[in-house]
Tab-separated table of C-alpha atoms in Angstrom:
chain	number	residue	atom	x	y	z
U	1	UNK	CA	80.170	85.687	108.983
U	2	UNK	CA	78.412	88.290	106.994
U	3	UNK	CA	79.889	91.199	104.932
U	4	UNK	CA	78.498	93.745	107.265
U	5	UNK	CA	80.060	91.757	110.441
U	6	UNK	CA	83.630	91.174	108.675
U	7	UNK	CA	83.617	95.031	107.407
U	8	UNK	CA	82.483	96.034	111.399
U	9	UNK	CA	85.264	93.733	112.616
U	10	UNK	CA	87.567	94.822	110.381
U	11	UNK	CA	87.055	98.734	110.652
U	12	UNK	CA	87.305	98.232	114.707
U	13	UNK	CA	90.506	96.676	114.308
U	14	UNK	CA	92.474	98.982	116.792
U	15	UNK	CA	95.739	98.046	114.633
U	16	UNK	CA	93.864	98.680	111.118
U	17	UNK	CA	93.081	102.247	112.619
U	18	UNK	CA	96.729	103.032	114.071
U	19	UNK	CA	98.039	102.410	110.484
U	20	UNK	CA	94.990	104.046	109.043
U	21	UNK	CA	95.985	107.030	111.576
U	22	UNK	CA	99.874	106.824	110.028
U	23	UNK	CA	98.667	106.685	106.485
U	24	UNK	CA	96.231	110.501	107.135
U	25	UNK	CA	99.752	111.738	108.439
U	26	UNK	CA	101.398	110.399	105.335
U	27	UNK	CA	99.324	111.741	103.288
U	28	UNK	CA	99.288	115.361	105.082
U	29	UNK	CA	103.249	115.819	104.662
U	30	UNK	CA	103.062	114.898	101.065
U	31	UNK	CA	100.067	117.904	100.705
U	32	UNK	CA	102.232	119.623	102.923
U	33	UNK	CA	105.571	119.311	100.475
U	34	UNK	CA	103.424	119.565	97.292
U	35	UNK	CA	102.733	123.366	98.885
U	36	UNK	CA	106.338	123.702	99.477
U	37	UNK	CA	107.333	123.191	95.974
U	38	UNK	CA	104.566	124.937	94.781
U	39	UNK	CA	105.666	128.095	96.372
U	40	UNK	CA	109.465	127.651	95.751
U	41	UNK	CA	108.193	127.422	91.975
U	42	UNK	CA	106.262	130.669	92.221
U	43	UNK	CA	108.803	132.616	94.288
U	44	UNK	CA	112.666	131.233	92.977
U	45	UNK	CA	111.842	127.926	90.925
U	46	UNK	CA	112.282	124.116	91.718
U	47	UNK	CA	113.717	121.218	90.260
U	48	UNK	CA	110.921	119.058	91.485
U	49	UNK	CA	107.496	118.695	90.028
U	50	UNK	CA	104.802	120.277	92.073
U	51	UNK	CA	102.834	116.872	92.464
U	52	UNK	CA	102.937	113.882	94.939
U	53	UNK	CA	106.001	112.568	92.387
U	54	UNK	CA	107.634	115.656	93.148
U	55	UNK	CA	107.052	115.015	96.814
U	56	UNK	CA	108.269	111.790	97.311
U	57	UNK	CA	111.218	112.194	95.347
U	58	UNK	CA	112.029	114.950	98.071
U	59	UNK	CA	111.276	112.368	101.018
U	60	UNK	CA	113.332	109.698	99.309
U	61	UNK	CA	116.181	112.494	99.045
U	62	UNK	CA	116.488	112.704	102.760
U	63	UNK	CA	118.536	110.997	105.023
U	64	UNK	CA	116.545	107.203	105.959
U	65	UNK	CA	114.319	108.427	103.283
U	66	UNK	CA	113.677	104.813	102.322
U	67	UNK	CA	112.575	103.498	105.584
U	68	UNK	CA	110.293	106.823	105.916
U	69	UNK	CA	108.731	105.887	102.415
U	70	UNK	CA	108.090	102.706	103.354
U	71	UNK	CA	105.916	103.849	106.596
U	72	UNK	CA	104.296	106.166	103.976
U	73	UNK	CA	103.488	103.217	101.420
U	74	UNK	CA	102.381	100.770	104.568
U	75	UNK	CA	99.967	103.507	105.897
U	76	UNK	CA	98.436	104.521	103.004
U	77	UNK	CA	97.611	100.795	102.349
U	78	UNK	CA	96.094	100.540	105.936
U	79	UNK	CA	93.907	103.903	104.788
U	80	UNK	CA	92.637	102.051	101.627
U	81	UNK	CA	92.031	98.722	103.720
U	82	UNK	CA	89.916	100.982	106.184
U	83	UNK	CA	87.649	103.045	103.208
U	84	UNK	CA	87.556	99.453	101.848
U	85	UNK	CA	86.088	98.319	104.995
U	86	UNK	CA	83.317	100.974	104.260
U	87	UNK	CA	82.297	99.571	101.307
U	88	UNK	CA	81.559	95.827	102.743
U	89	UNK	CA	79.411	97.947	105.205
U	90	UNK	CA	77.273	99.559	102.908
U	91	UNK	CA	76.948	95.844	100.405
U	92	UNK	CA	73.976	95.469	102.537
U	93	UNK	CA	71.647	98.410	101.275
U	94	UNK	CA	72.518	98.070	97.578
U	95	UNK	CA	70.319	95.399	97.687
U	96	UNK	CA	67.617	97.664	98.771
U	97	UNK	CA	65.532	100.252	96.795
U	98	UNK	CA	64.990	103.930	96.563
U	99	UNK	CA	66.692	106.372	98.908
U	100	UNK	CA	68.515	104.248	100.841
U	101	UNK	CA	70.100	102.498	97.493
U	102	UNK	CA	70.816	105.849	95.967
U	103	UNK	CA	73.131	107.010	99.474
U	104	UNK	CA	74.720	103.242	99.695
U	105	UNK	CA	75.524	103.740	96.010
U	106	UNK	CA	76.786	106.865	96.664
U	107	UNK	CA	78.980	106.071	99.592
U	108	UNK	CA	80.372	102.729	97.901
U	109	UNK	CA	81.310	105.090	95.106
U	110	UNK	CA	83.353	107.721	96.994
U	111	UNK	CA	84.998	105.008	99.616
U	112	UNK	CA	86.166	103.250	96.258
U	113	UNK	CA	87.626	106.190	94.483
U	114	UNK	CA	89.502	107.215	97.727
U	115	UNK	CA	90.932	103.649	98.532
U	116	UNK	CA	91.933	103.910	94.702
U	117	UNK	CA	93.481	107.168	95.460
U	118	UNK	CA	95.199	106.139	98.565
U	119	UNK	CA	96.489	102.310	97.024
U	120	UNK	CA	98.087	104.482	93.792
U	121	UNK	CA	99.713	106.801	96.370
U	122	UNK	CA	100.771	103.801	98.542
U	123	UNK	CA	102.307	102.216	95.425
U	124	UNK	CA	104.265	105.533	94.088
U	125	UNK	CA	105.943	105.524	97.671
U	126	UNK	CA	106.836	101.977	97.757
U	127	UNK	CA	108.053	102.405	94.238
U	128	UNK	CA	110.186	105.213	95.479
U	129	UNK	CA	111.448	103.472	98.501
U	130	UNK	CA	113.077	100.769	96.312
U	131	UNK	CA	114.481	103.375	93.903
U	132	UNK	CA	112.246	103.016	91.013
U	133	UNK	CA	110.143	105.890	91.148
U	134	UNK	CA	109.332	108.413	87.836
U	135	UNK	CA	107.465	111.558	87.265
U	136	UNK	CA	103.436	111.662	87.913
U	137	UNK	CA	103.248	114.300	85.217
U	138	UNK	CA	105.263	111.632	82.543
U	139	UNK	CA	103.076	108.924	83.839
U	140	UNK	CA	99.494	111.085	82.940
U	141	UNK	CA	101.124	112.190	79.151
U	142	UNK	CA	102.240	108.606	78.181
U	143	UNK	CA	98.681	107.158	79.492
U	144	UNK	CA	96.815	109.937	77.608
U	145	UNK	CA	98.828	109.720	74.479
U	146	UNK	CA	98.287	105.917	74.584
U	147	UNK	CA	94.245	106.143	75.343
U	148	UNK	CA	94.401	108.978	72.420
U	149	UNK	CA	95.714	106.296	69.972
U	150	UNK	CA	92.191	103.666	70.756
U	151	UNK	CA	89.299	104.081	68.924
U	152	UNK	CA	87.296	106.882	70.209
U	153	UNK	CA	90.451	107.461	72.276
U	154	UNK	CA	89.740	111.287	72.457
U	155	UNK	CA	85.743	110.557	73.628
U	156	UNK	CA	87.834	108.743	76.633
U	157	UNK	CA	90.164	111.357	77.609
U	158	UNK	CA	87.210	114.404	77.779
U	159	UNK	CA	85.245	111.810	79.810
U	160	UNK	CA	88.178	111.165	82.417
U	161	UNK	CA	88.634	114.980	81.870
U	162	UNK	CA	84.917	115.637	83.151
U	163	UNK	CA	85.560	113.579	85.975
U	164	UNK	CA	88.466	115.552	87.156
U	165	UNK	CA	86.600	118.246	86.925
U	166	UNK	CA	83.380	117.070	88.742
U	167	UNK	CA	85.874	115.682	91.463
U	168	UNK	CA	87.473	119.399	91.560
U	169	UNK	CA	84.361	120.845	91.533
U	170	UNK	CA	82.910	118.740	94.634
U	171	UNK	CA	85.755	119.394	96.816
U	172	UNK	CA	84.947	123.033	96.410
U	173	UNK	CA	81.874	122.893	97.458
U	174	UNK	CA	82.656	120.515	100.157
U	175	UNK	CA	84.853	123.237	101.697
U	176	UNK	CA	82.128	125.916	100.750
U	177	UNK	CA	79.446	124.017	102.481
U	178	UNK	CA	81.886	122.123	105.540
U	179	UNK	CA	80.696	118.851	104.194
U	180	UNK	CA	84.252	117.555	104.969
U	181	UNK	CA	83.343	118.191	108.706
U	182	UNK	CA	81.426	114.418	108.071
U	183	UNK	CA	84.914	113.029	107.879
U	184	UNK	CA	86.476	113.501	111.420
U	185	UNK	CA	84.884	113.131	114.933
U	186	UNK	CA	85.245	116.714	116.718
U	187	UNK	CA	83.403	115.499	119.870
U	188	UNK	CA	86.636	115.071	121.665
U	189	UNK	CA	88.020	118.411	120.439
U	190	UNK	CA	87.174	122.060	122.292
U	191	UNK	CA	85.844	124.858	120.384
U	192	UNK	CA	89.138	126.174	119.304
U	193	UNK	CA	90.194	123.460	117.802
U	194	UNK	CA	87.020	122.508	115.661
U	195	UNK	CA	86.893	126.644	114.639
U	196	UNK	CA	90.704	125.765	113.410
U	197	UNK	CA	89.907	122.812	112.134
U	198	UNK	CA	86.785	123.658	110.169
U	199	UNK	CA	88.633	126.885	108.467
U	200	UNK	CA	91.793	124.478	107.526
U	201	UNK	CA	89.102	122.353	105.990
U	202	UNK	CA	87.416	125.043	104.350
U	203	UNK	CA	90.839	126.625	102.967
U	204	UNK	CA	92.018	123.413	101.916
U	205	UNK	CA	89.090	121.850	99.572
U	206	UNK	CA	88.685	124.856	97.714
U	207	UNK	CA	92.012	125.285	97.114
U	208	UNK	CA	92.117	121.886	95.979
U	209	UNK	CA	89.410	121.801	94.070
U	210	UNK	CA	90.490	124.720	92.140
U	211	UNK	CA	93.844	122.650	91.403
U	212	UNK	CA	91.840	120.099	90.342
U	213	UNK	CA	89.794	121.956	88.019
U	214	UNK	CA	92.752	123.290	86.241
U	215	UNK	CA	93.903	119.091	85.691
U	216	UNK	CA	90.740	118.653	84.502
U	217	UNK	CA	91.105	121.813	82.098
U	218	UNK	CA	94.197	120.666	80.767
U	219	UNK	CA	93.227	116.833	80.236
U	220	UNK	CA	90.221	118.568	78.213
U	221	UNK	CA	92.101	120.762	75.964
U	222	UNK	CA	94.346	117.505	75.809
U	223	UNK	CA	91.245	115.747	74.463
U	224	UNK	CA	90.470	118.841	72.182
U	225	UNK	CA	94.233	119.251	70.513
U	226	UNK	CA	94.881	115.597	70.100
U	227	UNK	CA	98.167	116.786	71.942
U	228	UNK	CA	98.765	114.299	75.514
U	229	UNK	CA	101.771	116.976	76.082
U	230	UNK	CA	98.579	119.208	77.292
U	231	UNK	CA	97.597	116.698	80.187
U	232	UNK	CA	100.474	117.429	82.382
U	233	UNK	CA	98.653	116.373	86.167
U	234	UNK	CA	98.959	118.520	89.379
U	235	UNK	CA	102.359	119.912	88.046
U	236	UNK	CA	101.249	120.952	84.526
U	237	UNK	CA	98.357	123.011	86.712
U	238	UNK	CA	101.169	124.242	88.542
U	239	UNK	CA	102.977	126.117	85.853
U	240	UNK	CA	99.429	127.199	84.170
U	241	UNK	CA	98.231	129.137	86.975
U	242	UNK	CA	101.978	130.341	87.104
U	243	UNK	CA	101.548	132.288	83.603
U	244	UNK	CA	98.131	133.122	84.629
U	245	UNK	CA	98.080	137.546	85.109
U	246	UNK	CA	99.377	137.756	89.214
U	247	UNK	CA	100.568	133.918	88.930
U	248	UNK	CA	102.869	133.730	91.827
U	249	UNK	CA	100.532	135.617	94.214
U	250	UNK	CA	97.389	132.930	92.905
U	251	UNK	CA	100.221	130.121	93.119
U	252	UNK	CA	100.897	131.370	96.450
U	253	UNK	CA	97.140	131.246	97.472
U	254	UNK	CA	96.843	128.073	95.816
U	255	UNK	CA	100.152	126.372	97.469
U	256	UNK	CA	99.097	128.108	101.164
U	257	UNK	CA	95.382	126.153	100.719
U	258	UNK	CA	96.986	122.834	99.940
U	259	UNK	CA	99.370	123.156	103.441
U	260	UNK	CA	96.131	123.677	104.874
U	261	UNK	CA	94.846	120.757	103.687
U	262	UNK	CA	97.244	118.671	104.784
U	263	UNK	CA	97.332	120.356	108.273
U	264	UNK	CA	93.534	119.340	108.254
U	265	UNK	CA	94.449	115.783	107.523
U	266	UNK	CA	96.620	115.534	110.628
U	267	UNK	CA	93.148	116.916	112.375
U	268	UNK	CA	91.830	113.572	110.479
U	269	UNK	CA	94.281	111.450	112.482
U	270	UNK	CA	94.091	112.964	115.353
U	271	UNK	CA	90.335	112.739	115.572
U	272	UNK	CA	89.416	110.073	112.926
U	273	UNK	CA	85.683	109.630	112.059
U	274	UNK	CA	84.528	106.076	113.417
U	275	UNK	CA	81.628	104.798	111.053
């Protein structure tokens, strides 16, 4: 059996897909609670960090909190299995040239960086699930401060910074542009629902680009200082558009886009795109 026929088998796996379908969920609450936090910090102040850390330590606080982190963990892993899947279907053209290399490159890339995204998400909610969980924001300084200490330590940190904000910078103009509209299958959907959907999208990729770009800023002037205090994640960006001049109304904004987002990944699961 080829790669392409294993990767078609795999992603038409009607069980693979009902996970996959659990994991988009999972990962729209914890958007969703990210913006909650986010606006209790602008408005009256949390105790939890205003990053996915922050928002599974709030689902592990709830009653059966553990069982409900481990559907979170087991979903997410299904969601990285199925963008996985994606890039055995794509092996194929690599091996071709020009144009069509260039887009099978391109795809491999991004269905790699979001299974890495959703595995590392998976694993923070397992970890929480058994009780071992710890602070995304702690996690970023102490890797930063350790890749400061290598040779040419601080040319690695403004690189991962410039990714961070290229990734930022792309989801903008996904949402400017509805690129993200590629990612779910509206056909089944009537007209008020893909208007809804297509503004949620739009709301929710520039507002988290913009968080991004502020991560980005901060593991750059992190780079800059020699200081890994600086790269503080989703939470340090948090607190800096917080002091920013009308903070807690751009918070607001900022938190309000990110609940979109994860309203628009429910949209996802409802009406997943089948490649």
């Amino acid at each position: 059996m080829t790669a392409q026929q294993t990767a078609d088998r795999i992603g038409r796996s009607q069980a693979l897909e009902r996970l996959a379908r659990v994991g988009l969920v999972a990962y729209g609450v914890v958007h969703l609670l990210i913006a909650w936090i986010a606006l209790q910090l602008a408005w009256g102040g949390s105790s939890e960090s205003a990053d996915q850390s922050g928002a599974l330590q709030t689902l592990a606080e709830e009653p059966f909190g553990s069982p409900l982190l481990w559907v979170v963990g087991l979903g997410l892993i299904a969601l990285a299995l199925w963008q996985l899947a994606d890039v055995l279907r794509y092996t194929g053209a690599l091996s071709g040239s020009g144009d069509e290399r260039k887009k099978a490159a391109a795809k491999v890339g991004k269905c790699v960086a979001k299974a890495v995204v959703y595995a590392f998400l998976a694993y923070s909610a397992l970890k929480y699930a058994v009780g071992a969980g710890s602070s995304s924001s702690d996690q970023q300084q102490q890797t930063t401060s350790g890749v400061l200490g290598w040779p040419g330590g601080r040319f690695l940190v403004g690189i991962a910074a410039l990714v961070v904000l290229g990734v930022g910078g792309y989801h903008v103009v996904k949402g400017v542009t509805k690129k993200f509209l590629e990612q779910i299958d509206t056909s089944e959907a009537s007209p008020t629902q893909v208007r809804v959907i297509t503004r949620l999208g739009q709301v929710g990729y520039v507002a988290k680009g913009a968080a991004l770009v502020v991560v980005g800023g901060l593991v750059g002037y992190a780079a800059l200082t020699f200081d890994p205090s600086k790269s503080s994640g989703l939470d340090g960006a948090m607190h800096t558009i917080l002091q920013a001049p009308a903070g807690q109304w751009l918070l607001s904004l900022v938190a309000l886009g990110i609940a979109a987002y994860g309203v628009f990944c429910f949209f996802r699961a409802r009406y997943p795109q089948r490649t």
